[in-house]
CSV table of C-alpha atoms in Angstrom, one decimal:
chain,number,residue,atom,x,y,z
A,1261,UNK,CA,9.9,10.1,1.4
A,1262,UNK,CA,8.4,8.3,4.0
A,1263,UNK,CA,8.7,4.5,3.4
A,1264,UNK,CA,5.1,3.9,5.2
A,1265,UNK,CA,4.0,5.9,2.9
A,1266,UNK,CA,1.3,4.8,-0.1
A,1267,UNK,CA,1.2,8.2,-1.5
A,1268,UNK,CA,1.8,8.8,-5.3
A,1269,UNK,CA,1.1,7.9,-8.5
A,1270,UNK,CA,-2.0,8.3,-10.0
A,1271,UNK,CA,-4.6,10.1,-8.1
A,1272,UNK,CA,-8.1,10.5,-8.5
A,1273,UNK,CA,-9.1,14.0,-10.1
A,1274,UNK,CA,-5.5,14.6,-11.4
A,1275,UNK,CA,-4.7,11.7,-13.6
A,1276,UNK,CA,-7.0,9.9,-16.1
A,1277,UNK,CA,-9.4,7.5,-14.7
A,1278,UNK,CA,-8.4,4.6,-16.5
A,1279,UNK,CA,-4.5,5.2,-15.2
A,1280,UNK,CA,-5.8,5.2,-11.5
A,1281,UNK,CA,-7.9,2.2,-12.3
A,1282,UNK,CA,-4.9,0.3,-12.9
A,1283,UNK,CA,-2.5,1.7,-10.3
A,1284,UNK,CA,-5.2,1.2,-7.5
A,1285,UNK,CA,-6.6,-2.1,-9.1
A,1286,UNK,CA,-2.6,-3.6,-8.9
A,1287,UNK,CA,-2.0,-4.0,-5.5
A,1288,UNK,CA,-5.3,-5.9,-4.3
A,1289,UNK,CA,-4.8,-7.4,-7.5
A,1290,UNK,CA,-1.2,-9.1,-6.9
A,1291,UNK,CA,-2.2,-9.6,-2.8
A,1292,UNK,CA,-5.0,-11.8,-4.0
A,1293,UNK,CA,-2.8,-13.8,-6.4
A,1294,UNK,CA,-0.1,-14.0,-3.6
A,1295,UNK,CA,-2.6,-15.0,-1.0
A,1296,UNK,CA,-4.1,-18.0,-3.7
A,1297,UNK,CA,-0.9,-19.5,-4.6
A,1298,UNK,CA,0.4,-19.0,-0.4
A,1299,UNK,CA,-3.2,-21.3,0.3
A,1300,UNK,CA,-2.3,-23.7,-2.4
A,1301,UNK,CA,1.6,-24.4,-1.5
A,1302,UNK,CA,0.7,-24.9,1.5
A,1303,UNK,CA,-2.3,-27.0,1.1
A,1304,UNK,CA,-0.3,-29.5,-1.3
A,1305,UNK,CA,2.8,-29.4,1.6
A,1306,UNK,CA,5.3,-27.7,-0.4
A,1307,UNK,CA,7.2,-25.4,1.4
A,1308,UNK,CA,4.5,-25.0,4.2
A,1309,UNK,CA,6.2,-22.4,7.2
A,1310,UNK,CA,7.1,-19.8,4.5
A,1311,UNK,CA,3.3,-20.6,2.6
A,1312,UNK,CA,1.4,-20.2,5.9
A,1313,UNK,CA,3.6,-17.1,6.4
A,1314,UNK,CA,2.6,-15.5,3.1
A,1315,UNK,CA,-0.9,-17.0,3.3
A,1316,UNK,CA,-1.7,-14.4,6.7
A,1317,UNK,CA,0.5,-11.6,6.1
A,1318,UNK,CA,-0.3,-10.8,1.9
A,1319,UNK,CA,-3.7,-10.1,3.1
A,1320,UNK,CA,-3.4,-7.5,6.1
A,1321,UNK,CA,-2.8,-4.5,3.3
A,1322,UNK,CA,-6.4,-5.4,2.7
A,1323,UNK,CA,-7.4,-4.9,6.4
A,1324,UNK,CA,-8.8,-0.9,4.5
A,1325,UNK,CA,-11.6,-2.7,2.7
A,1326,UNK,CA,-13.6,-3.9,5.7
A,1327,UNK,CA,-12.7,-0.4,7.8
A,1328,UNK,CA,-14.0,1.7,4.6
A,1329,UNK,CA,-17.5,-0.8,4.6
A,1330,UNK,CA,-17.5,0.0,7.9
A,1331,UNK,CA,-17.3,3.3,8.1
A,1332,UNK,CA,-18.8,3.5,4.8
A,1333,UNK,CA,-22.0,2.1,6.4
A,1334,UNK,CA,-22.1,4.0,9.5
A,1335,UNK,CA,-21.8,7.2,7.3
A,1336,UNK,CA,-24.9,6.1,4.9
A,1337,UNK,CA,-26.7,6.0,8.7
A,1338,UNK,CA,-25.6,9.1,9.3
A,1339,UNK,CA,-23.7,8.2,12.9
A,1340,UNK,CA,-20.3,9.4,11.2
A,1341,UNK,CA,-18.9,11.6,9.4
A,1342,UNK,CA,-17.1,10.2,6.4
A,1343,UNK,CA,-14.2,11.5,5.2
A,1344,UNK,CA,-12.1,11.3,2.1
A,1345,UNK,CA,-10.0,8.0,2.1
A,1346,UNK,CA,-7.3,7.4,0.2
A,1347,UNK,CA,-6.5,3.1,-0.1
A,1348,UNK,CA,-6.2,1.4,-3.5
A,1349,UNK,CA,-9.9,-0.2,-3.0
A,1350,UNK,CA,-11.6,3.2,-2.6
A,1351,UNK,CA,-9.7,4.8,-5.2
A,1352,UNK,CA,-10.3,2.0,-7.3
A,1353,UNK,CA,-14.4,1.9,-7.3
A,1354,UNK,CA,-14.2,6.3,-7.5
A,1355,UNK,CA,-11.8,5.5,-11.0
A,1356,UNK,CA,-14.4,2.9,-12.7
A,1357,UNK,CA,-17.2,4.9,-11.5
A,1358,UNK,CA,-18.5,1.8,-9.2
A,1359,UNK,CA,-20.5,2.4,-6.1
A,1360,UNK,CA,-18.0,1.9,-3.3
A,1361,UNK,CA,-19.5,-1.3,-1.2
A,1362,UNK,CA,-19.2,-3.3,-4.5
A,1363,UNK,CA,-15.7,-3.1,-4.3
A,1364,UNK,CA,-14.8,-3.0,-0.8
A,1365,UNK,CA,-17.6,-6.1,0.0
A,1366,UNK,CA,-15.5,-8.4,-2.2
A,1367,UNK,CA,-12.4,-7.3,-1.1
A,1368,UNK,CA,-13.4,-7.8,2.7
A,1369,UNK,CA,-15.3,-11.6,2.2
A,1370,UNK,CA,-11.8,-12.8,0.4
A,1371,UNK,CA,-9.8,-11.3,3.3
A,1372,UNK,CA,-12.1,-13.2,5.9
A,1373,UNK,CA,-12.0,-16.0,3.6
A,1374,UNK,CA,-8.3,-16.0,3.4
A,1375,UNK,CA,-7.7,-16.0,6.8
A,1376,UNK,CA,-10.2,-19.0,7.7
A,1377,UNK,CA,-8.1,-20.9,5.1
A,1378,UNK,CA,-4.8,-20.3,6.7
A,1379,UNK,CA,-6.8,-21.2,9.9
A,1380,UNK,CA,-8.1,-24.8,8.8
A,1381,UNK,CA,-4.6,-25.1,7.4
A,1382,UNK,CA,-2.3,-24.7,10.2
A,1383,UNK,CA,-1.4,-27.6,12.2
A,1384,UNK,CA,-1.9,-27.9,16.5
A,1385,UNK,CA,-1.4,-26.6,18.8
A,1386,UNK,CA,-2.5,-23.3,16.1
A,1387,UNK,CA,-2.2,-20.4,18.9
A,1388,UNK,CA,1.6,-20.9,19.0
A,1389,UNK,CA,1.6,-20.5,15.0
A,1390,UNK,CA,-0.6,-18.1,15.3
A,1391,UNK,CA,1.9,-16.1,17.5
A,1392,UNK,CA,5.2,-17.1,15.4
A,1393,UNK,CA,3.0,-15.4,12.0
A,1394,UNK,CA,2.4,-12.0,14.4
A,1395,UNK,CA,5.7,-11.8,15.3
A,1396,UNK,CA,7.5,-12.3,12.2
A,1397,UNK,CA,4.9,-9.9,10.5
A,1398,UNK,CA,5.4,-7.4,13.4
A,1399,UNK,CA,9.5,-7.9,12.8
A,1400,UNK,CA,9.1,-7.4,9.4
A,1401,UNK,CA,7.2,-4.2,9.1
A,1402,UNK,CA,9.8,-2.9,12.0
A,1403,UNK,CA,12.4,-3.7,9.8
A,1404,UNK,CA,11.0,-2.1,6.4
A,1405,UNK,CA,10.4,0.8,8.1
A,1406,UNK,CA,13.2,1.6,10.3
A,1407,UNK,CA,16.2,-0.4,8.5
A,1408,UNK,CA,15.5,-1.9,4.6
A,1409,UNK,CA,13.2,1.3,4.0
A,1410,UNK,CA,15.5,4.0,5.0
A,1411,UNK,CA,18.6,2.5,3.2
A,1412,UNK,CA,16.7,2.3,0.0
A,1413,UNK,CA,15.8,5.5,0.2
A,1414,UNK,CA,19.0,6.9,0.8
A,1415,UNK,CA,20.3,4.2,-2.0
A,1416,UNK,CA,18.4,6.2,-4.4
A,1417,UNK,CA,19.2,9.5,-3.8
């Protein structure tokens, strides 16, 4: 098990539509809630380092919806080759039988608009918090992968 790894669950063409819908549906689901309530604390001054924190990084697992539009356009102009992705979004518009850009346009627009939140939000000089957010998401993915990751894994088995 590879702790980078979204694989599993539900998968289109094996499981029941309605079962994919909702495993693929949770995840931008719960980032979007996380992302609203990170905007809001920090907008009303609660506890504002860890709100601007959450605020930038919920939304990065979303980074697949404007790639997919992307590529999904450049396909429907025939100047690539599209393959078959596999990210919640995309499995999520192939489960309730929606046409993929009316999922992953949404998705895309409240990542953008998330962002230019936190942005307006963050107090001068913003570069420097800008850097501090990088680095602590950068630390953080390092240490899922290679530390918290691995000893949950072998926790389990």
């Amino acid at each position: 098990m590879n702790v980078a790894s979204v694989s599993g669950g539900a998968e289109p063409g094996t499981a029941p539509a309605w079962e994919v819908a909702v495993q693929a549906g949770a995840g931008p689901a719960v980032t979007m809630l996380l992302t609203v309530a990170a905007i809001a604390t920090a907008r009303r001054g609660g506890s504002r380092s860890a709100a601007f924190a959450l605020a930038a990084v919920a939304p990065v697992r979303m980074l697949m919806a404007p790639i997919g539009l992307l590529t999904w356009s450049l396909a429907a102009l025939d100047l690539v080759r599209a393959g078959r992705p596999n990210f919640d979004e995309y499995n999520f518009a192939i489960a309730v039988g929606a046409p993929t850009p009316a999922i992953l346009l949404p998705s895309s627009l409240f990542l953008g608009w998330a962002w230019l939140r936190v942005w307006r939000q963050l107090p001068s000089p913003r570069p420097v918090h800008i850097l501090w957010l990088v680095t602590g998401m950068v630390a953080g993915l390092a240490g899922w992968v290679k530390l918290v990751g691995p000893v949950a894994v072998a926790l389990i088995r």
